[in-house]
mmCIF file with all atom_site columns, C-alpha atoms in Angstrom:
data_model
loop_
_atom_site.group_PDB
_atom_site.id
_atom_site.type_symbol
_atom_site.label_atom_id
_atom_site.label_alt_id
_atom_site.label_comp_id
_atom_site.label_asym_id
_atom_site.label_entity_id
_atom_site.label_seq_id
_atom_site.pdbx_PDB_ins_code
_atom_site.Cartn_x
_atom_site.Cartn_y
_atom_site.Cartn_z
_atom_site.occupancy
_atom_site.B_iso_or_equiv
_atom_site.pdbx_formal_charge
_atom_site.auth_seq_id
_atom_site.auth_comp_id
_atom_site.auth_asym_id
_atom_site.auth_atom_id
_atom_site.pdbx_PDB_model_num
ATOM 1   C CA . UNK A 1 1   ? -3.348  7.926  -13.855 1.00 79.00 ? 11  UNK A CA 1
ATOM 2   C CA . UNK A 1 2   ? -1.628  6.221  -17.396 1.00 80.00 ? 12  UNK A CA 1
ATOM 3   C CA . UNK A 1 3   ? -3.957  8.348  -19.995 1.00 77.00 ? 13  UNK A CA 1
ATOM 4   C CA . UNK A 1 4   ? -2.869  6.223  -23.239 1.00 82.00 ? 14  UNK A CA 1
ATOM 5   C CA . UNK A 1 5   ? -0.736  2.747  -24.471 1.00 91.00 ? 15  UNK A CA 1
ATOM 6   C CA . UNK A 1 6   ? 1.916   3.108  -24.363 1.00 94.00 ? 16  UNK A CA 1
ATOM 7   C CA . UNK A 1 7   ? 2.040   3.409  -20.681 1.00 96.00 ? 17  UNK A CA 1
ATOM 8   C CA . UNK A 1 8   ? 2.219   0.889  -18.164 1.00 95.00 ? 18  UNK A CA 1
ATOM 9   C CA . UNK A 1 9   ? 4.033   0.036  -14.731 1.00 96.00 ? 19  UNK A CA 1
ATOM 10  C CA . UNK A 1 10  ? 6.501   -3.047 -15.400 1.00 95.00 ? 20  UNK A CA 1
ATOM 11  C CA . UNK A 1 11  ? 9.104   -5.336 -13.753 1.00 94.00 ? 21  UNK A CA 1
ATOM 12  C CA . UNK A 1 12  ? 11.001  -4.597 -16.687 1.00 96.00 ? 22  UNK A CA 1
ATOM 13  C CA . UNK A 1 13  ? 11.124  -0.993 -16.075 1.00 96.00 ? 23  UNK A CA 1
ATOM 14  C CA . UNK A 1 14  ? 12.169  -1.104 -12.064 1.00 96.00 ? 24  UNK A CA 1
ATOM 15  C CA . UNK A 1 15  ? 15.005  0.642  -11.517 1.00 96.00 ? 25  UNK A CA 1
ATOM 16  C CA . UNK A 1 16  ? 13.796  0.069  -7.186  1.00 90.00 ? 26  UNK A CA 1
ATOM 17  C CA . UNK A 1 17  ? 12.048  -1.986 -6.020  1.00 93.00 ? 27  UNK A CA 1
ATOM 18  C CA . UNK A 1 18  ? 10.276  -4.442 -7.643  1.00 96.00 ? 28  UNK A CA 1
ATOM 19  C CA . UNK A 1 19  ? 7.739   -1.822 -10.364 1.00 96.00 ? 29  UNK A CA 1
ATOM 20  C CA . UNK A 1 20  ? 8.469   1.102  -12.642 1.00 97.00 ? 30  UNK A CA 1
ATOM 21  C CA . UNK A 1 21  ? 7.172   3.029  -15.214 1.00 97.00 ? 31  UNK A CA 1
ATOM 22  C CA . UNK A 1 22  ? 7.123   1.749  -19.241 1.00 97.00 ? 32  UNK A CA 1
ATOM 23  C CA . UNK A 1 23  ? 6.561   4.156  -21.965 1.00 97.00 ? 33  UNK A CA 1
ATOM 24  C CA . UNK A 1 24  ? 6.843   2.398  -24.923 1.00 97.00 ? 34  UNK A CA 1
ATOM 25  C CA . UNK A 1 25  ? 5.960   4.620  -27.893 1.00 96.00 ? 35  UNK A CA 1
ATOM 26  C CA . UNK A 1 26  ? 5.810   3.649  -31.259 1.00 95.00 ? 36  UNK A CA 1
ATOM 27  C CA . UNK A 1 27  ? 2.896   5.988  -32.196 1.00 94.00 ? 37  UNK A CA 1
ATOM 28  C CA . UNK A 1 28  ? 4.663   8.356  -35.189 1.00 89.00 ? 38  UNK A CA 1
ATOM 29  C CA . UNK A 1 29  ? 1.971   10.665 -34.170 1.00 91.00 ? 39  UNK A CA 1
ATOM 30  C CA . UNK A 1 30  ? 0.782   11.282 -31.072 1.00 92.00 ? 40  UNK A CA 1
ATOM 31  C CA . UNK A 1 31  ? 2.913   11.017 -27.371 1.00 94.00 ? 41  UNK A CA 1
ATOM 32  C CA . UNK A 1 32  ? 2.337   8.883  -24.515 1.00 95.00 ? 42  UNK A CA 1
ATOM 33  C CA . UNK A 1 33  ? 0.719   10.739 -21.293 1.00 95.00 ? 43  UNK A CA 1
ATOM 34  C CA . UNK A 1 34  ? 1.411   9.559  -17.785 1.00 97.00 ? 44  UNK A CA 1
ATOM 35  C CA . UNK A 1 35  ? 0.105   12.111 -15.178 1.00 97.00 ? 45  UNK A CA 1
ATOM 36  C CA . UNK A 1 36  ? 0.146   11.887 -11.119 1.00 97.00 ? 46  UNK A CA 1
ATOM 37  C CA . UNK A 1 37  ? -1.993  12.717 -9.313  1.00 96.00 ? 47  UNK A CA 1
ATOM 38  C CA . UNK A 1 38  ? -2.394  16.604 -8.446  1.00 97.00 ? 48  UNK A CA 1
ATOM 39  C CA . UNK A 1 39  ? -0.671  18.532 -5.063  1.00 97.00 ? 49  UNK A CA 1
ATOM 40  C CA . UNK A 1 40  ? -1.324  20.568 -2.908  1.00 97.00 ? 50  UNK A CA 1
ATOM 41  C CA . UNK A 1 41  ? 0.987   23.773 -3.705  1.00 97.00 ? 51  UNK A CA 1
ATOM 42  C CA . UNK A 1 42  ? 2.057   27.999 -3.776  1.00 97.00 ? 52  UNK A CA 1
ATOM 43  C CA . UNK A 1 43  ? 2.320   30.745 -5.747  1.00 97.00 ? 53  UNK A CA 1
ATOM 44  C CA . UNK A 1 44  ? 6.537   31.742 -5.379  1.00 95.00 ? 54  UNK A CA 1
ATOM 45  C CA . UNK A 1 45  ? 7.648   28.375 -3.689  1.00 96.00 ? 55  UNK A CA 1
ATOM 46  C CA . UNK A 1 46  ? 10.074  25.893 -5.157  1.00 96.00 ? 56  UNK A CA 1
ATOM 47  C CA . UNK A 1 47  ? 9.195   22.507 -6.140  1.00 97.00 ? 57  UNK A CA 1
ATOM 48  C CA . UNK A 1 48  ? 11.773  19.769 -7.357  1.00 97.00 ? 58  UNK A CA 1
ATOM 49  C CA . UNK A 1 49  ? 10.792  16.531 -8.705  1.00 98.00 ? 59  UNK A CA 1
ATOM 50  C CA . UNK A 1 50  ? 13.710  14.191 -9.247  1.00 97.00 ? 60  UNK A CA 1
ATOM 51  C CA . UNK A 1 51  ? 13.283  10.738 -11.022 1.00 98.00 ? 61  UNK A CA 1
ATOM 52  C CA . UNK A 1 52  ? 15.467  7.585  -12.364 1.00 97.00 ? 62  UNK A CA 1
ATOM 53  C CA . UNK A 1 53  ? 15.285  7.155  -16.119 1.00 97.00 ? 63  UNK A CA 1
ATOM 54  C CA . UNK A 1 54  ? 17.389  5.054  -18.665 1.00 96.00 ? 64  UNK A CA 1
ATOM 55  C CA . UNK A 1 55  ? 16.128  5.743  -22.674 1.00 96.00 ? 65  UNK A CA 1
ATOM 56  C CA . UNK A 1 56  ? 15.860  2.021  -24.702 1.00 95.00 ? 66  UNK A CA 1
ATOM 57  C CA . UNK A 1 57  ? 15.917  3.028  -28.100 1.00 94.00 ? 67  UNK A CA 1
ATOM 58  C CA . UNK A 1 58  ? 14.910  6.194  -29.811 1.00 94.00 ? 68  UNK A CA 1
ATOM 59  C CA . UNK A 1 59  ? 14.465  9.587  -27.803 1.00 95.00 ? 69  UNK A CA 1
ATOM 60  C CA . UNK A 1 60  ? 11.972  12.778 -27.266 1.00 96.00 ? 70  UNK A CA 1
ATOM 61  C CA . UNK A 1 61  ? 10.228  12.341 -24.288 1.00 97.00 ? 71  UNK A CA 1
ATOM 62  C CA . UNK A 1 62  ? 10.271  14.591 -21.284 1.00 98.00 ? 72  UNK A CA 1
ATOM 63  C CA . UNK A 1 63  ? 9.089   14.972 -17.915 1.00 98.00 ? 73  UNK A CA 1
ATOM 64  C CA . UNK A 1 64  ? 7.447   17.970 -16.360 1.00 98.00 ? 74  UNK A CA 1
ATOM 65  C CA . UNK A 1 65  ? 6.138   20.648 -13.293 1.00 98.00 ? 75  UNK A CA 1
ATOM 66  C CA . UNK A 1 66  ? 2.930   21.557 -15.132 1.00 98.00 ? 76  UNK A CA 1
ATOM 67  C CA . UNK A 1 67  ? 1.140   24.268 -12.465 1.00 98.00 ? 77  UNK A CA 1
ATOM 68  C CA . UNK A 1 68  ? -2.676  24.408 -12.069 1.00 98.00 ? 78  UNK A CA 1
ATOM 69  C CA . UNK A 1 69  ? -4.683  27.253 -10.519 1.00 98.00 ? 79  UNK A CA 1
ATOM 70  C CA . UNK A 1 70  ? -8.147  26.091 -8.160  1.00 97.00 ? 80  UNK A CA 1
ATOM 71  C CA . UNK A 1 71  ? -10.213 25.816 -11.486 1.00 97.00 ? 81  UNK A CA 1
ATOM 72  C CA . UNK A 1 72  ? -7.845  22.567 -13.344 1.00 97.00 ? 82  UNK A CA 1
ATOM 73  C CA . UNK A 1 73  ? -6.990  25.364 -14.905 1.00 97.00 ? 83  UNK A CA 1
ATOM 74  C CA . UNK A 1 74  ? -3.461  24.633 -16.973 1.00 98.00 ? 84  UNK A CA 1
ATOM 75  C CA . UNK A 1 75  ? -1.038  28.101 -16.236 1.00 98.00 ? 85  UNK A CA 1
ATOM 76  C CA . UNK A 1 76  ? 2.413   26.801 -17.442 1.00 97.00 ? 86  UNK A CA 1
ATOM 77  C CA . UNK A 1 77  ? 2.087   25.050 -20.912 1.00 92.00 ? 87  UNK A CA 1
ATOM 78  C CA . UNK A 1 78  ? 3.671   25.829 -24.854 1.00 92.00 ? 88  UNK A CA 1
ATOM 79  C CA . UNK A 1 79  ? 1.115   28.019 -25.986 1.00 93.00 ? 89  UNK A CA 1
ATOM 80  C CA . UNK A 1 80  ? 2.104   30.741 -23.061 1.00 92.00 ? 90  UNK A CA 1
ATOM 81  C CA . UNK A 1 81  ? 5.910   29.466 -23.687 1.00 93.00 ? 91  UNK A CA 1
ATOM 82  C CA . UNK A 1 82  ? 6.650   28.795 -19.663 1.00 95.00 ? 92  UNK A CA 1
ATOM 83  C CA . UNK A 1 83  ? 6.452   25.067 -19.487 1.00 96.00 ? 93  UNK A CA 1
ATOM 84  C CA . UNK A 1 84  ? 8.351   23.524 -17.307 1.00 97.00 ? 94  UNK A CA 1
ATOM 85  C CA . UNK A 1 85  ? 9.970   20.715 -19.224 1.00 97.00 ? 95  UNK A CA 1
ATOM 86  C CA . UNK A 1 86  ? 13.821  18.224 -18.178 1.00 98.00 ? 96  UNK A CA 1
ATOM 87  C CA . UNK A 1 87  ? 14.222  16.206 -21.737 1.00 97.00 ? 97  UNK A CA 1
ATOM 88  C CA . UNK A 1 88  ? 15.964  13.200 -20.465 1.00 97.00 ? 98  UNK A CA 1
ATOM 89  C CA . UNK A 1 89  ? 19.059  13.202 -23.031 1.00 95.00 ? 99  UNK A CA 1
ATOM 90  C CA . UNK A 1 90  ? 18.650  10.923 -25.774 1.00 87.00 ? 100 UNK A CA 1
ATOM 91  C CA . UNK A 1 91  ? 21.686  9.333  -25.955 1.00 80.00 ? 101 UNK A CA 1
ATOM 92  C CA . UNK A 1 92  ? 22.005  8.673  -21.991 1.00 73.00 ? 102 UNK A CA 1
ATOM 93  C CA . UNK A 1 93  ? 23.181  4.629  -21.553 1.00 76.00 ? 103 UNK A CA 1
ATOM 94  C CA . UNK A 1 94  ? 21.567  2.702  -18.824 1.00 93.00 ? 104 UNK A CA 1
ATOM 95  C CA . UNK A 1 95  ? 19.833  4.020  -15.721 1.00 97.00 ? 105 UNK A CA 1
ATOM 96  C CA . UNK A 1 96  ? 20.424  7.642  -14.280 1.00 97.00 ? 106 UNK A CA 1
ATOM 97  C CA . UNK A 1 97  ? 19.064  10.377 -11.936 1.00 97.00 ? 107 UNK A CA 1
ATOM 98  C CA . UNK A 1 98  ? 17.676  13.673 -12.903 1.00 98.00 ? 108 UNK A CA 1
ATOM 99  C CA . UNK A 1 99  ? 16.120  15.918 -11.396 1.00 97.00 ? 109 UNK A CA 1
ATOM 100 C CA . UNK A 1 100 ? 13.661  19.471 -12.837 1.00 97.00 ? 110 UNK A CA 1
ATOM 101 C CA . UNK A 1 101 ? 13.167  22.459 -10.528 1.00 96.00 ? 111 UNK A CA 1
ATOM 102 C CA . UNK A 1 102 ? 10.495  24.869 -11.212 1.00 97.00 ? 112 UNK A CA 1
ATOM 103 C CA . UNK A 1 103 ? 8.810   27.759 -8.961  1.00 96.00 ? 113 UNK A CA 1
ATOM 104 C CA . UNK A 1 104 ? 4.980   27.641 -9.074  1.00 97.00 ? 114 UNK A CA 1
ATOM 105 C CA . UNK A 1 105 ? 3.238   31.130 -11.559 1.00 98.00 ? 115 UNK A CA 1
ATOM 106 C CA . UNK A 1 106 ? 0.781   33.972 -9.545  1.00 97.00 ? 116 UNK A CA 1
ATOM 107 C CA . UNK A 1 107 ? -2.432  31.421 -9.420  1.00 98.00 ? 117 UNK A CA 1
ATOM 108 C CA . UNK A 1 108 ? -0.924  28.091 -8.296  1.00 98.00 ? 118 UNK A CA 1
ATOM 109 C CA . UNK A 1 109 ? -3.217  26.367 -6.181  1.00 98.00 ? 119 UNK A CA 1
ATOM 110 C CA . UNK A 1 110 ? -1.739  22.308 -6.908  1.00 98.00 ? 120 UNK A CA 1
ATOM 111 C CA . UNK A 1 111 ? 0.520   20.691 -9.300  1.00 98.00 ? 121 UNK A CA 1
ATOM 112 C CA . UNK A 1 112 ? 1.317   17.520 -10.919 1.00 98.00 ? 122 UNK A CA 1
ATOM 113 C CA . UNK A 1 113 ? 4.172   15.661 -12.562 1.00 98.00 ? 123 UNK A CA 1
ATOM 114 C CA . UNK A 1 114 ? 3.656   14.803 -16.455 1.00 97.00 ? 124 UNK A CA 1
ATOM 115 C CA . UNK A 1 115 ? 5.889   11.416 -18.466 1.00 97.00 ? 125 UNK A CA 1
ATOM 116 C CA . UNK A 1 116 ? 5.393   13.788 -21.741 1.00 97.00 ? 126 UNK A CA 1
ATOM 117 C CA . UNK A 1 117 ? 7.136   11.380 -25.256 1.00 97.00 ? 127 UNK A CA 1
ATOM 118 C CA . UNK A 1 118 ? 6.115   14.395 -28.535 1.00 95.00 ? 128 UNK A CA 1
ATOM 119 C CA . UNK A 1 119 ? 4.193   13.739 -30.595 1.00 93.00 ? 129 UNK A CA 1
ATOM 120 C CA . UNK A 1 120 ? 5.794   12.613 -33.738 1.00 90.00 ? 130 UNK A CA 1
ATOM 121 C CA . UNK A 1 121 ? 8.995   11.251 -31.839 1.00 94.00 ? 131 UNK A CA 1
ATOM 122 C CA . UNK A 1 122 ? 9.323   7.279  -30.681 1.00 95.00 ? 132 UNK A CA 1
ATOM 123 C CA . UNK A 1 123 ? 11.267  6.377  -27.387 1.00 96.00 ? 133 UNK A CA 1
ATOM 124 C CA . UNK A 1 124 ? 10.879  2.808  -25.553 1.00 96.00 ? 134 UNK A CA 1
ATOM 125 C CA . UNK A 1 125 ? 11.732  4.647  -21.893 1.00 96.00 ? 135 UNK A CA 1
ATOM 126 C CA . UNK A 1 126 ? 12.076  3.466  -17.790 1.00 97.00 ? 136 UNK A CA 1
ATOM 127 C CA . UNK A 1 127 ? 11.541  5.928  -15.192 1.00 97.00 ? 137 UNK A CA 1
ATOM 128 C CA . UNK A 1 128 ? 11.404  4.762  -11.548 1.00 98.00 ? 138 UNK A CA 1
ATOM 129 C CA . UNK A 1 129 ? 11.333  6.229  -7.770  1.00 97.00 ? 139 UNK A CA 1
ATOM 130 C CA . UNK A 1 130 ? 9.803   9.587  -8.510  1.00 98.00 ? 140 UNK A CA 1
ATOM 131 C CA . UNK A 1 131 ? 10.476  12.590 -5.596  1.00 97.00 ? 141 UNK A CA 1
ATOM 132 C CA . UNK A 1 132 ? 8.435   15.351 -5.163  1.00 98.00 ? 142 UNK A CA 1
ATOM 133 C CA . UNK A 1 133 ? 9.857   18.200 -2.420  1.00 97.00 ? 143 UNK A CA 1
ATOM 134 C CA . UNK A 1 134 ? 9.097   21.534 -1.880  1.00 95.00 ? 144 UNK A CA 1
ATOM 135 C CA . UNK A 1 135 ? 12.449  23.251 -1.792  1.00 89.00 ? 145 UNK A CA 1
ATOM 136 C CA . UNK A 1 136 ? 13.569  26.672 0.645   1.00 81.00 ? 146 UNK A CA 1
ATOM 137 C CA . UNK A 1 137 ? 15.770  29.679 -0.270  1.00 75.00 ? 147 UNK A CA 1
ATOM 138 C CA . UNK A 1 138 ? 18.322  29.263 2.770   1.00 73.00 ? 148 UNK A CA 1
ATOM 139 C CA . UNK A 1 139 ? 20.149  32.703 3.268   1.00 80.00 ? 149 UNK A CA 1
ATOM 140 C CA . UNK A 1 140 ? 23.572  32.634 2.741   1.00 84.00 ? 150 UNK A CA 1
ATOM 141 C CA . UNK A 1 141 ? 25.171  35.636 3.915   1.00 84.00 ? 151 UNK A CA 1
ATOM 142 C CA . UNK A 1 142 ? 26.483  38.122 0.555   1.00 80.00 ? 152 UNK A CA 1
ATOM 143 C CA . UNK A 1 143 ? 25.590  35.764 -2.681  1.00 80.00 ? 153 UNK A CA 1
ATOM 144 C CA . UNK A 1 144 ? 26.116  38.642 -5.223  1.00 80.00 ? 154 UNK A CA 1
ATOM 145 C CA . UNK A 1 145 ? 29.794  39.606 -3.599  1.00 81.00 ? 155 UNK A CA 1
ATOM 146 C CA . UNK A 1 146 ? 27.925  42.882 -3.705  1.00 83.00 ? 156 UNK A CA 1
ATOM 147 C CA . UNK A 1 147 ? 30.302  43.212 0.393   1.00 85.00 ? 157 UNK A CA 1
ATOM 148 C CA . UNK A 1 148 ? 34.024  42.194 -1.984  1.00 82.00 ? 158 UNK A CA 1
ATOM 149 C CA . UNK A 1 149 ? 34.338  38.432 0.009   1.00 80.00 ? 159 UNK A CA 1
ATOM 150 C CA . UNK A 1 150 ? 32.010  38.892 3.043   1.00 82.00 ? 160 UNK A CA 1
ATOM 151 C CA . UNK A 1 151 ? 30.859  35.579 4.139   1.00 84.00 ? 161 UNK A CA 1
ATOM 152 C CA . UNK A 1 152 ? 33.446  33.445 1.684   1.00 84.00 ? 162 UNK A CA 1
ATOM 153 C CA . UNK A 1 153 ? 36.826  32.510 1.929   1.00 80.00 ? 163 UNK A CA 1
ATOM 154 C CA . UNK A 1 154 ? 39.786  33.136 -0.624  1.00 78.00 ? 164 UNK A CA 1
ATOM 155 C CA . UNK A 1 155 ? 42.395  30.107 0.086   1.00 79.00 ? 165 UNK A CA 1
ATOM 156 C CA . UNK A 1 156 ? 43.494  31.056 -2.218  1.00 79.00 ? 166 UNK A CA 1
ATOM 157 C CA . UNK A 1 157 ? 46.965  33.468 -4.600  1.00 74.00 ? 167 UNK A CA 1
ATOM 158 C CA . UNK A 1 158 ? 44.598  32.845 -7.530  1.00 72.00 ? 168 UNK A CA 1
ATOM 159 C CA . UNK A 1 159 ? 41.033  34.239 -6.848  1.00 74.00 ? 169 UNK A CA 1
ATOM 160 C CA . UNK A 1 160 ? 39.322  37.496 -5.866  1.00 70.00 ? 170 UNK A CA 1
ATOM 161 C CA . UNK A 1 161 ? 36.696  39.947 -5.967  1.00 69.00 ? 171 UNK A CA 1
ATOM 162 C CA . UNK A 1 162 ? 35.711  41.826 -9.251  1.00 71.00 ? 172 UNK A CA 1
ATOM 163 C CA . UNK A 1 163 ? 34.383  44.776 -9.427  1.00 70.00 ? 173 UNK A CA 1
ATOM 164 C CA . UNK A 1 164 ? 34.412  44.599 -12.977 1.00 71.00 ? 174 UNK A CA 1
ATOM 165 C CA . UNK A 1 165 ? 33.442  41.331 -13.550 1.00 69.00 ? 175 UNK A CA 1
ATOM 166 C CA . UNK A 1 166 ? 29.995  42.014 -12.205 1.00 63.00 ? 176 UNK A CA 1
ATOM 167 C CA . UNK A 1 167 ? 29.377  44.050 -15.680 1.00 57.00 ? 177 UNK A CA 1
#
């Protein structure tokens, strides 16, 4: 849902396909507010949002993964100091691919993706090709090197497992 007058779906904002999201925030007191529909989610699971973005001018805009409980209460926010956000770099030229991963906290029932320009900042940005994935950790043998180099092949004379490096 587009919940402000700063954001719209436009052809000029397209990177792939015909349309993209244009956020043109020239308001010095409030920010943009674009939120996806709710998506079912589970506590403890890892989710990743990937997207294309281009800053035309200004800066101060981010993409958030927001987690909610069954009643729709936001579980991740600035007051709790557990927000999951990626600020699009204001000096990024042209289109770039970005991604943000976050683990759903206890009591999570759903999530939403939020595009928000910060209150007081001015920015014009394009967004396109959002992709949400659920990540599953794959087993990696000896990921913390507690069993020396078991599960790893060292093919040079410069690398070694050093117990002192873990301290």
